[in-house]
Structure formats: C-alpha cells, structure tokens
C-alpha cells in the first residue's frame, strides 16, 4: 500500500508499507544475513578464516614498531593502545585522551607545578567524573 502526501511547492512524500515490492531485494539480503540456516554460519566463518590465512600480514611501521598482525582488527587495537594518545614531550602512550591531558598537566605544565606547591591538586582518573 502506498500513501502520497503533497507538500507546498509541488513536492510529495510517499510512504510504502514494509511489504511493498520495492523493499524485496533488501528484505532478502537482511533475511540471508540474520536468518542463516544452522551450520551455514560455520561455513561462513571457515571461509573467512581461509581468507585470513591467505591474506598478507599487516605490519605496524609507526615509531619503529615493526609488529605483524593477522587482521585489521588486531592492528587497530594495537594502534589505539600504543599510538593514538602519545605525549609529545616524553613519548609515553596513554589509553585515553583524558589520561594524556592529566599527564601533561601533572608532568609538563609549569603552572600546575606552582599551584600544586600551594595547595593539593588532584583530578579523578575515571572518565566522566567531574572531580
């Protein structure tokens, strides 16, 4: 069933029901992806692992790292852990931008050092904590 609503200026909005033939191709793709026959997922995983064995390793060339990875996901995890949040002063790596900011303030900021001598300075290390 199709509903047509005209807008000012001559344009119109059409609403189709989910069962409309226009959506058949997408519905078939969706059903094939989410409603697999038992055992077919195993076949897909085996095919993917065979492709992984044939694909060349990914090598991290940043900062003379030279570590090989079997998958893009493993490389991305490595990159996020070691190469994303790096202090430019001392080259230390941090898990989050917040921890990097805290490190820069506590270690490399002269203003923070002066203030910390006058009164205790602290910041909560938990992400999202306002203290």
PDB file of C-alpha atoms in Angstrom:
ATOM      1  CA  UNK A   1       0.000   0.000   0.000  1.00  0.00           C
ATOM      2  CA  UNK A   2       1.326   3.417  -0.954  1.00  0.00           C
ATOM      3  CA  UNK A   3       0.369   6.721   0.648  1.00  0.00           C
ATOM      4  CA  UNK A   4       1.101  10.014  -1.090  1.00  0.00           C
ATOM      5  CA  UNK A   5       1.012  13.370   0.669  1.00  0.00           C
ATOM      6  CA  UNK A   6       1.575  16.574  -1.293  1.00  0.00           C
ATOM      7  CA  UNK A   7       3.657  19.362   0.178  1.00  0.00           C
ATOM      8  CA  UNK A   8       3.516  23.041  -0.712  1.00  0.00           C
ATOM      9  CA  UNK A   9       5.707  23.722  -3.721  1.00  0.00           C
ATOM     10  CA  UNK A  10       4.655  20.649  -5.673  1.00  0.00           C
ATOM     11  CA  UNK A  11       6.786  18.102  -3.822  1.00  0.00           C
ATOM     12  CA  UNK A  12       5.277  14.956  -2.371  1.00  0.00           C
ATOM     13  CA  UNK A  13       6.073  12.410   0.311  1.00  0.00           C
ATOM     14  CA  UNK A  14       5.424   8.746  -0.376  1.00  0.00           C
ATOM     15  CA  UNK A  15       5.072   6.138   2.333  1.00  0.00           C
ATOM     16  CA  UNK A  16       5.299   2.476   1.430  1.00  0.00           C
ATOM     17  CA  UNK A  17       4.356  -0.464   3.594  1.00  0.00           C
ATOM     18  CA  UNK A  18       7.239  -2.770   4.611  1.00  0.00           C
ATOM     19  CA  UNK A  19       5.752  -5.496   2.384  1.00  0.00           C
ATOM     20  CA  UNK A  20       5.928  -3.330  -0.770  1.00  0.00           C
ATOM     21  CA  UNK A  21       7.856  -4.955  -3.671  1.00  0.00           C
ATOM     22  CA  UNK A  22      10.297  -2.014  -3.608  1.00  0.00           C
ATOM     23  CA  UNK A  23      11.860  -3.479  -0.463  1.00  0.00           C
ATOM     24  CA  UNK A  24      12.063  -7.126  -1.627  1.00  0.00           C
ATOM     25  CA  UNK A  25      15.781  -7.078  -2.501  1.00  0.00           C
ATOM     26  CA  UNK A  26      16.727  -5.521   0.842  1.00  0.00           C
ATOM     27  CA  UNK A  27      14.457  -7.893   2.736  1.00  0.00           C
ATOM     28  CA  UNK A  28      16.110 -10.900   1.076  1.00  0.00           C
ATOM     29  CA  UNK A  29      19.605  -9.595   1.924  1.00  0.00           C
ATOM     30  CA  UNK A  30      18.570  -8.914   5.514  1.00  0.00           C
ATOM     31  CA  UNK A  31      17.000 -12.359   5.878  1.00  0.00           C
ATOM     32  CA  UNK A  32      20.084 -14.032   4.401  1.00  0.00           C
ATOM     33  CA  UNK A  33      22.315 -12.235   6.889  1.00  0.00           C
ATOM     34  CA  UNK A  34      20.275 -12.633  10.084  1.00  0.00           C
ATOM     35  CA  UNK A  35      18.344 -15.837   9.494  1.00  0.00           C
ATOM     36  CA  UNK A  36      21.058 -18.287   8.498  1.00  0.00           C
ATOM     37  CA  UNK A  37      20.407 -21.984   8.173  1.00  0.00           C
ATOM     38  CA  UNK A  38      22.117 -23.760  11.097  1.00  0.00           C
ATOM     39  CA  UNK A  39      25.621 -24.692  10.033  1.00  0.00           C
ATOM     40  CA  UNK A  40      25.863 -22.049   7.326  1.00  0.00           C
ATOM     41  CA  UNK A  41      27.426 -19.594   9.805  1.00  0.00           C
ATOM     42  CA  UNK A  42      30.129 -22.171  10.470  1.00  0.00           C
ATOM     43  CA  UNK A  43      30.781 -22.370   6.736  1.00  0.00           C
ATOM     44  CA  UNK A  44      30.985 -18.576   6.504  1.00  0.00           C
ATOM     45  CA  UNK A  45      33.412 -18.432   9.443  1.00  0.00           C
ATOM     46  CA  UNK A  46      35.572 -21.159   7.887  1.00  0.00           C
ATOM     47  CA  UNK A  47      35.640 -19.285   4.584  1.00  0.00           C
ATOM     48  CA  UNK A  48      36.612 -16.084   6.390  1.00  0.00           C
ATOM     49  CA  UNK A  49      39.393 -17.851   8.283  1.00  0.00           C
ATOM     50  CA  UNK A  50      40.681 -19.333   4.995  1.00  0.00           C
ATOM     51  CA  UNK A  51      40.799 -15.814   3.524  1.00  0.00           C
ATOM     52  CA  UNK A  52      42.655 -14.601   6.622  1.00  0.00           C
ATOM     53  CA  UNK A  53      45.286 -17.309   6.166  1.00  0.00           C
ATOM     54  CA  UNK A  54      45.824 -16.269   2.567  1.00  0.00           C
ATOM     55  CA  UNK A  55      45.928 -12.522   3.236  1.00  0.00           C
ATOM     56  CA  UNK A  56      49.318 -10.956   3.972  1.00  0.00           C
ATOM     57  CA  UNK A  57      50.162  -9.779   7.465  1.00  0.00           C
ATOM     58  CA  UNK A  58      49.701  -6.130   8.376  1.00  0.00           C
ATOM     59  CA  UNK A  59      52.871  -4.543   9.729  1.00  0.00           C
ATOM     60  CA  UNK A  60      52.906  -1.526  12.026  1.00  0.00           C
ATOM     61  CA  UNK A  61      55.636   0.815  10.818  1.00  0.00           C
ATOM     62  CA  UNK A  62      54.994   3.628  13.306  1.00  0.00           C
ATOM     63  CA  UNK A  63      57.809   4.597  15.678  1.00  0.00           C
ATOM     64  CA  UNK A  64      59.954   1.624  14.594  1.00  0.00           C
ATOM     65  CA  UNK A  65      57.307  -0.739  15.965  1.00  0.00           C
ATOM     66  CA  UNK A  66      57.572  -3.404  13.205  1.00  0.00           C
ATOM     67  CA  UNK A  67      54.967  -5.756  14.700  1.00  0.00           C
ATOM     68  CA  UNK A  68      52.972  -8.017  12.343  1.00  0.00           C
ATOM     69  CA  UNK A  69      49.225  -8.546  12.728  1.00  0.00           C
ATOM     70  CA  UNK A  70      46.958 -11.216  11.253  1.00  0.00           C
ATOM     71  CA  UNK A  71      43.911  -8.941  10.953  1.00  0.00           C
ATOM     72  CA  UNK A  72      42.929  -5.323  10.607  1.00  0.00           C
ATOM     73  CA  UNK A  73      41.077  -5.533  13.932  1.00  0.00           C
ATOM     74  CA  UNK A  74      44.237  -6.637  15.738  1.00  0.00           C
ATOM     75  CA  UNK A  75      46.201  -3.805  14.125  1.00  0.00           C
ATOM     76  CA  UNK A  76      43.539  -1.227  15.047  1.00  0.00           C
ATOM     77  CA  UNK A  77      43.540  -2.432  18.655  1.00  0.00           C
ATOM     78  CA  UNK A  78      47.343  -2.136  18.749  1.00  0.00           C
ATOM     79  CA  UNK A  79      47.194   1.352  17.215  1.00  0.00           C
ATOM     80  CA  UNK A  80      44.580   2.533  19.716  1.00  0.00           C
ATOM     81  CA  UNK A  81      46.560   1.171  22.663  1.00  0.00           C
ATOM     82  CA  UNK A  82      50.047   2.356  21.699  1.00  0.00           C
ATOM     83  CA  UNK A  83      49.981   5.052  19.033  1.00  0.00           C
ATOM     84  CA  UNK A  84      46.838   7.172  19.410  1.00  0.00           C
ATOM     85  CA  UNK A  85      47.361   9.182  22.634  1.00  0.00           C
ATOM     86  CA  UNK A  86      51.078   9.927  22.823  1.00  0.00           C
ATOM     87  CA  UNK A  87      52.749  12.680  24.826  1.00  0.00           C
ATOM     88  CA  UNK A  88      54.938  14.786  22.529  1.00  0.00           C
ATOM     89  CA  UNK A  89      57.291  15.716  25.359  1.00  0.00           C
ATOM     90  CA  UNK A  90      58.238  12.283  26.707  1.00  0.00           C
ATOM     91  CA  UNK A  91      56.707   9.895  24.107  1.00  0.00           C
ATOM     92  CA  UNK A  92      54.638   7.992  26.673  1.00  0.00           C
ATOM     93  CA  UNK A  93      51.454   6.331  25.472  1.00  0.00           C
ATOM     94  CA  UNK A  94      48.075   6.592  27.245  1.00  0.00           C
ATOM     95  CA  UNK A  95      44.801   4.700  26.903  1.00  0.00           C
ATOM     96  CA  UNK A  96      42.614   7.788  26.610  1.00  0.00           C
ATOM     97  CA  UNK A  97      42.836  11.458  25.760  1.00  0.00           C
ATOM     98  CA  UNK A  98      41.735  12.328  29.301  1.00  0.00           C
ATOM     99  CA  UNK A  99      44.674  10.418  30.806  1.00  0.00           C
ATOM    100  CA  UNK A 100      47.028  12.135  28.366  1.00  0.00           C
ATOM    101  CA  UNK A 101      45.668  15.555  29.395  1.00  0.00           C
ATOM    102  CA  UNK A 102      46.135  14.717  33.075  1.00  0.00           C
ATOM    103  CA  UNK A 103      49.695  13.527  32.407  1.00  0.00           C
ATOM    104  CA  UNK A 104      50.588  16.708  30.507  1.00  0.00           C
ATOM    105  CA  UNK A 105      49.199  18.876  33.312  1.00  0.00           C
ATOM    106  CA  UNK A 106      50.910  16.984  36.123  1.00  0.00           C
ATOM    107  CA  UNK A 107      54.238  16.363  34.422  1.00  0.00           C
ATOM    108  CA  UNK A 108      54.927  19.084  31.881  1.00  0.00           C
ATOM    109  CA  UNK A 109      52.849  22.113  32.942  1.00  0.00           C
ATOM    110  CA  UNK A 110      54.806  24.724  34.945  1.00  0.00           C
ATOM    111  CA  UNK A 111      51.619  26.482  36.102  1.00  0.00           C
ATOM    112  CA  UNK A 112      50.283  23.220  37.542  1.00  0.00           C
ATOM    113  CA  UNK A 113      53.576  22.650  39.413  1.00  0.00           C
ATOM    114  CA  UNK A 114      53.413  26.090  41.018  1.00  0.00           C
ATOM    115  CA  UNK A 115      49.772  25.637  42.038  1.00  0.00           C
ATOM    116  CA  UNK A 116      50.410  22.150  43.411  1.00  0.00           C
ATOM    117  CA  UNK A 117      53.050  23.561  45.787  1.00  0.00           C
ATOM    118  CA  UNK A 118      50.491  25.975  47.263  1.00  0.00           C
ATOM    119  CA  UNK A 119      47.555  23.564  47.580  1.00  0.00           C
ATOM    120  CA  UNK A 120      46.862  19.894  46.835  1.00  0.00           C
ATOM    121  CA  UNK A 121      45.914  19.394  43.194  1.00  0.00           C
ATOM    122  CA  UNK A 122      44.142  16.267  42.013  1.00  0.00           C
ATOM    123  CA  UNK A 123      41.918  15.052  39.215  1.00  0.00           C
ATOM    124  CA  UNK A 124      39.829  11.893  39.213  1.00  0.00           C
ATOM    125  CA  UNK A 125      41.168   9.337  36.722  1.00  0.00           C
ATOM    126  CA  UNK A 126      37.722   7.890  35.934  1.00  0.00           C
ATOM    127  CA  UNK A 127      36.314   9.048  32.588  1.00  0.00           C
ATOM    128  CA  UNK A 128      33.217  11.185  33.006  1.00  0.00           C
ATOM    129  CA  UNK A 129      33.914  12.096  36.638  1.00  0.00           C
ATOM    130  CA  UNK A 130      33.756  15.897  37.128  1.00  0.00           C
ATOM    131  CA  UNK A 131      36.194  15.966  40.095  1.00  0.00           C
TER     132      UNK A 131
END
